[in-house]
Every structure is written in structure tokens, then in C-alpha cells.
Coordinates of C-alpha atoms and ligand atoms in Angstrom, one line a residue:
M1 CA -6.7 7.2 12.4
Q2 CA -4.4 10.0 13.2
L3 CA -0.7 9.6 11.9
P4 CA 2.1 11.4 13.6
I5 CA 3.9 12.7 10.5
N6 CA 2.6 13.8 6.9
I7 CA 3.0 10.3 5.5
D8 CA 3.6 11.9 2.1
S9 CA 6.9 12.9 3.3
V10 CA 8.0 9.1 3.8
K11 CA 9.1 7.7 0.7
G12 CA 7.6 4.0 0.0
F13 CA 5.3 1.8 -1.8
L14 CA 2.1 1.4 -0.1
H15 CA -1.5 3.0 -1.3
P16 CA -2.8 5.0 1.7
D17 CA -5.9 2.5 1.7
E18 CA -3.4 -0.4 2.2
G19 CA -1.6 1.5 5.0
K20 CA -5.0 2.2 6.7
A21 CA -5.8 -1.4 6.6
L22 CA -2.2 -2.3 8.3
Y23 CA -3.0 0.1 10.6
D24 CA -6.4 -1.5 11.7
Y25 CA -5.3 -4.8 11.8
A26 CA -1.9 -3.7 13.8
L27 CA -4.4 -2.2 16.3
E28 CA -6.1 -5.4 17.1
C29 CA -3.1 -7.5 16.9
S30 CA -0.7 -5.6 18.9
Q31 CA -2.8 -5.7 22.0
S32 CA -1.0 -8.4 23.6
K33 CA 1.8 -9.4 21.2
A34 CA 4.7 -7.8 19.1
I35 CA 4.1 -7.3 15.7
M36 CA 6.7 -7.7 12.7
E37 CA 7.3 -6.5 9.4
I38 CA 9.8 -7.9 6.7
G39 CA 10.9 -4.9 4.4
S40 CA 10.5 -1.3 5.6
Y41 CA 12.5 0.6 2.9
C42 CA 12.2 4.2 4.3
G43 CA 9.6 3.5 6.9
K44 CA 6.1 4.0 5.1
S45 CA 4.4 0.9 6.5
S46 CA 6.5 1.1 9.5
V47 CA 4.7 4.5 10.4
Y48 CA 1.1 2.7 9.9
L49 CA 2.0 -0.2 11.9
G50 CA 4.1 1.6 14.5
T51 CA 1.5 4.0 15.3
A52 CA -1.1 1.3 16.2
A53 CA 1.3 -0.6 18.0
Q54 CA 2.3 2.6 20.2
L55 CA -1.2 2.9 21.3
N56 CA -1.1 -0.4 22.7
K57 CA 2.3 0.1 24.1
S58 CA 3.5 -2.7 22.1
T59 CA 6.5 -3.2 19.8
L60 CA 7.1 -3.5 16.1
F61 CA 9.9 -5.2 15.0
A62 CA 11.1 -3.9 11.6
V63 CA 13.5 -6.1 9.6
D64 CA 15.3 -4.8 6.6
H65 CA 19.1 -5.0 5.6
H66 CA 18.3 -1.5 4.0
R67 CA 20.4 -2.4 1.0
G68 CA 17.3 -2.3 -1.1
S69 CA 15.6 -5.3 -3.3
E70 CA 16.4 -6.3 -6.7
E71 CA 14.4 -3.7 -8.4
H72 CA 15.8 -0.8 -6.1
Q73 CA 19.2 -1.2 -7.5
F74 CA 21.4 1.1 -9.6
G75 CA 19.9 1.0 -13.0
E76 CA 16.9 -1.0 -12.2
E77 CA 13.1 0.4 -12.4
Y78 CA 12.5 1.4 -8.9
H79 CA 16.2 3.0 -8.4
D80 CA 16.2 6.3 -6.2
P81 CA 19.5 8.1 -6.2
D82 CA 18.4 9.8 -3.1
V83 CA 18.7 6.6 -1.1
Y84 CA 21.8 5.7 -2.9
D85 CA 25.1 6.0 -0.7
N86 CA 27.9 6.9 -3.2
D87 CA 30.7 6.3 -0.7
V88 CA 29.8 2.6 -0.7
Q89 CA 28.1 2.5 -3.8
M90 CA 25.2 0.9 -2.3
I91 CA 21.4 1.7 -1.3
D92 CA 21.4 2.7 2.2
T93 CA 17.7 3.3 3.4
F94 CA 18.5 3.2 6.9
K95 CA 19.1 7.0 7.3
A96 CA 15.7 7.8 5.9
F97 CA 14.1 5.0 8.0
R98 CA 15.6 6.4 11.2
W99 CA 14.7 10.0 10.3
A100 CA 11.0 8.9 9.7
M101 CA 10.6 7.0 12.9
K102 CA 12.2 9.9 14.9
E103 CA 9.8 12.4 13.0
A104 CA 6.9 10.1 13.9
R105 CA 7.9 10.0 17.5
L106 CA 8.0 6.2 17.0
E107 CA 11.5 5.2 18.5
D108 CA 10.0 4.0 21.8
T109 CA 7.9 1.4 19.8
V110 CA 10.0 0.4 16.5
V111 CA 13.0 -1.9 16.9
P112 CA 15.0 -1.9 13.6
V113 CA 16.5 -5.1 13.1
V114 CA 19.0 -4.2 10.3
A115 CA 20.0 -7.7 8.8
P116 CA 18.8 -9.8 6.0
S117 CA 15.3 -11.5 6.9
K118 CA 16.8 -15.2 7.2
V119 CA 19.7 -13.9 9.5
A120 CA 17.4 -12.2 11.6
A121 CA 14.8 -15.3 11.8
K122 CA 17.7 -17.6 13.3
H123 CA 17.3 -17.5 16.7
W124 CA 13.6 -15.8 16.7
H125 CA 11.1 -17.4 19.1
T126 CA 8.7 -14.8 20.3
P127 CA 5.1 -15.2 19.2
L128 CA 4.0 -12.8 16.8
G129 CA 0.4 -11.0 16.8
M130 CA 0.8 -9.9 13.3
L131 CA 3.4 -10.7 10.4
F132 CA 3.6 -8.2 7.4
I133 CA 5.8 -9.5 4.4
D134 CA 6.9 -6.9 2.1
G135 CA 10.6 -7.8 1.3
G136 CA 12.3 -9.0 -1.6
H137 CA 10.4 -10.3 -4.4
S138 CA 12.5 -12.8 -6.0
M139 CA 10.9 -16.4 -5.5
Q140 CA 13.8 -17.5 -3.3
A141 CA 13.4 -14.2 -1.0
A142 CA 9.6 -14.8 -0.9
L143 CA 9.9 -18.4 0.1
D144 CA 12.5 -17.6 2.8
D145 CA 10.2 -15.1 4.4
Y146 CA 7.4 -17.3 4.4
R147 CA 9.1 -20.3 5.7
C148 CA 11.1 -18.4 8.3
W149 CA 8.6 -16.3 9.7
A150 CA 4.9 -17.5 9.1
P151 CA 5.5 -20.3 11.8
Q152 CA 6.1 -17.5 14.4
I153 CA 2.6 -16.1 14.0
A154 CA 0.3 -17.0 17.0
I155 CA -2.8 -18.8 16.4
G156 CA -5.4 -16.1 16.1
G157 CA -2.5 -13.9 14.7
V158 CA -2.8 -12.1 11.2
L159 CA -0.5 -12.8 8.2
A160 CA -0.5 -9.6 5.6
I161 CA 1.4 -10.1 2.4
H162 CA 1.9 -7.2 0.0
D163 CA 2.0 -6.9 -3.9
L164 CA -0.2 -9.8 -4.8
F165 CA -0.9 -9.9 -8.4
P166 CA -3.3 -12.5 -9.7
N167 CA -2.4 -11.3 -13.4
P168 CA 1.2 -11.8 -13.9
E169 CA 1.2 -9.4 -16.5
E170 CA 0.8 -6.5 -13.5
G171 CA 3.5 -7.8 -11.5
G172 CA 5.9 -10.5 -10.1
Q173 CA 4.2 -13.9 -8.9
A174 CA 6.5 -14.7 -5.9
P175 CA 4.3 -12.8 -3.5
I176 CA 1.1 -14.3 -4.6
T177 CA 2.9 -17.8 -4.8
I178 CA 3.6 -17.4 -0.8
W179 CA 0.0 -16.3 -0.5
R180 CA -1.4 -19.1 -2.0
M181 CA 1.1 -21.3 -0.1
A182 CA -0.4 -20.2 3.2
L183 CA -4.0 -20.6 2.5
A184 CA -3.4 -24.3 0.8
S185 CA -1.3 -25.1 4.1
G186 CA -4.6 -25.0 6.1
L187 CA -2.8 -23.0 8.7
F188 CA -4.5 -19.8 7.5
E189 CA -7.8 -18.7 6.6
E190 CA -8.3 -15.5 4.1
I191 CA -9.7 -12.4 5.8
E192 CA -9.7 -10.0 2.8
V193 CA -7.7 -8.5 0.2
V194 CA -7.1 -4.5 0.1
G195 CA -5.5 -3.5 -2.9
T196 CA -2.7 -5.7 -3.5
L197 CA -2.3 -6.3 0.0
G198 CA -3.7 -9.8 1.7
F199 CA -4.8 -10.5 5.0
A200 CA -5.1 -14.2 6.6
R201 CA -5.7 -15.1 10.0
R202 CA -3.7 -18.1 11.6
I203 CA -6.4 -20.6 12.7
A204 CA -4.4 -23.9 13.3
Ligands
LIG1 N1 7.2 -1.5 3.3 C1 7.9 -0.6 2.5 C2 8.4 -1.1 1.1 C3 9.4 -2.1 1.4 S1 10.5 -2.3 -0.1 C4 6.9 0.5 2.4 O1 5.8 0.7 3.0 O2 7.3 1.4 1.4 C5 11.3 -3.9 -0.1 C6 12.4 -3.7 1.3 O3 12.7 -5.2 1.4 C7 13.7 -3.0 0.8 O4 13.9 -1.9 1.7 C8 14.6 -4.2 0.8 O5 15.9 -3.9 1.4 C9 14.0 -5.0 1.8 N2 14.5 -6.4 1.6 C10 14.7 -7.2 0.4 N3 15.0 -8.4 0.3 C11 15.5 -8.5 1.9 C12 16.0 -9.6 2.9 N4 16.2 -10.8 2.1 N5 16.1 -9.3 4.0 C13 15.8 -8.1 4.5 N6 15.4 -7.2 3.9 C14 15.1 -7.4 2.7
LIG2 MG1 5.5 -3.9 -1.3

């Protein structure tokens, strides 16, 4: 895997092993279909997914309202003043995201969708080769992401969900809840878990 940018220059929340796994699945899954991520932040995961999609001349749709999740807000644990827009007193990661996509020469491949996940899903009908869910971590946000987007994955396509913490003391339980729902649905079969990143294949 060769990335077009020093990945450490892109802020984000992804272990390099998880990034490599995203890249590998995206390389397989973007051969004949578009791929999608929910939750881009400053574009770290988008670089891995987009670089793979670019090799297949495919498209990565990158959905994020760029206003941050609960934990990114002012005063919260993962707040970063660098991505806080003082004029509007809100998080704005879109500027950093655009910078990263330009630096990585991925603007011919990555289509930013700057909207809440639920709004973006409303008229979506294009079957996806891969879906990466890494958006809001409230139970409502995670359920919305799963319900809105998982049905869009083509049979044979891959569902990836980040921040799986089997031990509740290590992290929030919303992502692993939708992971378990996916596996229990009979529509998805587990492939593997890399770090806190689960991969499952749509089988029905
Ligand atoms: N994938 C990123 C990290 C994503 S952090 C990386 O590799 O570093 C989670 C992101 O989800 C934040 O940028 C936040 O703005 C976005 N988000 C949270 N809830 C959302 C929602 N309902 N719709 C769209 N984006 C959302
Ligand atoms: Mg995450």
C-alpha cells in the first residue's frame, strides 16, 4: 500500500492497522461499485479508502456534516481547538478535510457529502460495494446510520464498523450494538475484526 500523503499529517482516529485493512477491503470492493463512508472528520479514513478507490477509477462518497460528534464539541474529551470555527462557534472539519483530499490528489475520486447522515440517505439508491460506518456514537446516531445505509450494500459487499468495544469500560456501546444487529440479521457474515474495526460481508 502506498499512500499519496504523510498520513500523520491528517488528524483523525484510526490506527494504521485499521487504515490498512480499510484500504485492502476497499481495493476489493471498489472494483465494480462505489464505496461510502459515514464520518470522515479530517479525512484520515478517506485517504485510505479513497486511494484504493482511485486505483479502480471508482468513487468514495464521504458523508459528514463536519460539525463534529458529541465528544468533539467544546469542552468535551476529544475537542480540538484547531478545528473550531470561532466565527460561528462551531466545529468545522470540512476545511481540513478539503485540504487533505487536495494534498492526497483524491479530488477526482472522493465526493464529499456535507450533510447529516440521515439527510444524505433520503434519496440514495446506488448499490454500494462497501460501507464504512464511523459517524456519531450516540445510540440514535448509530442506529440511524445502520438502518439508513446497511440496506444499500450490495450482496457480496462489505460492511465495516469502527469503535467496537466488547468491554463497556473501554468505550461506548452503540457501534458494537449495530455490529451485533447486523450479524444477527442474517444479512451479514463476520469476516474479521482488526483492532476495533469489524468487517462483515453481505450474504443475503
Ligand atoms: N473516520 C474518521 C473519524 C470520524 S469521527 C477518521 O478516520 O479519523 C466522527 C465523524 O462523524 C465526525 O467528523 C462527525 O462530524 C461525524 N458525524 C457525527 N454524527 C454525524 C451525523 N449524524 N451525520 C453526519 N456526520 C456525523
Ligand atoms: Mg471511529
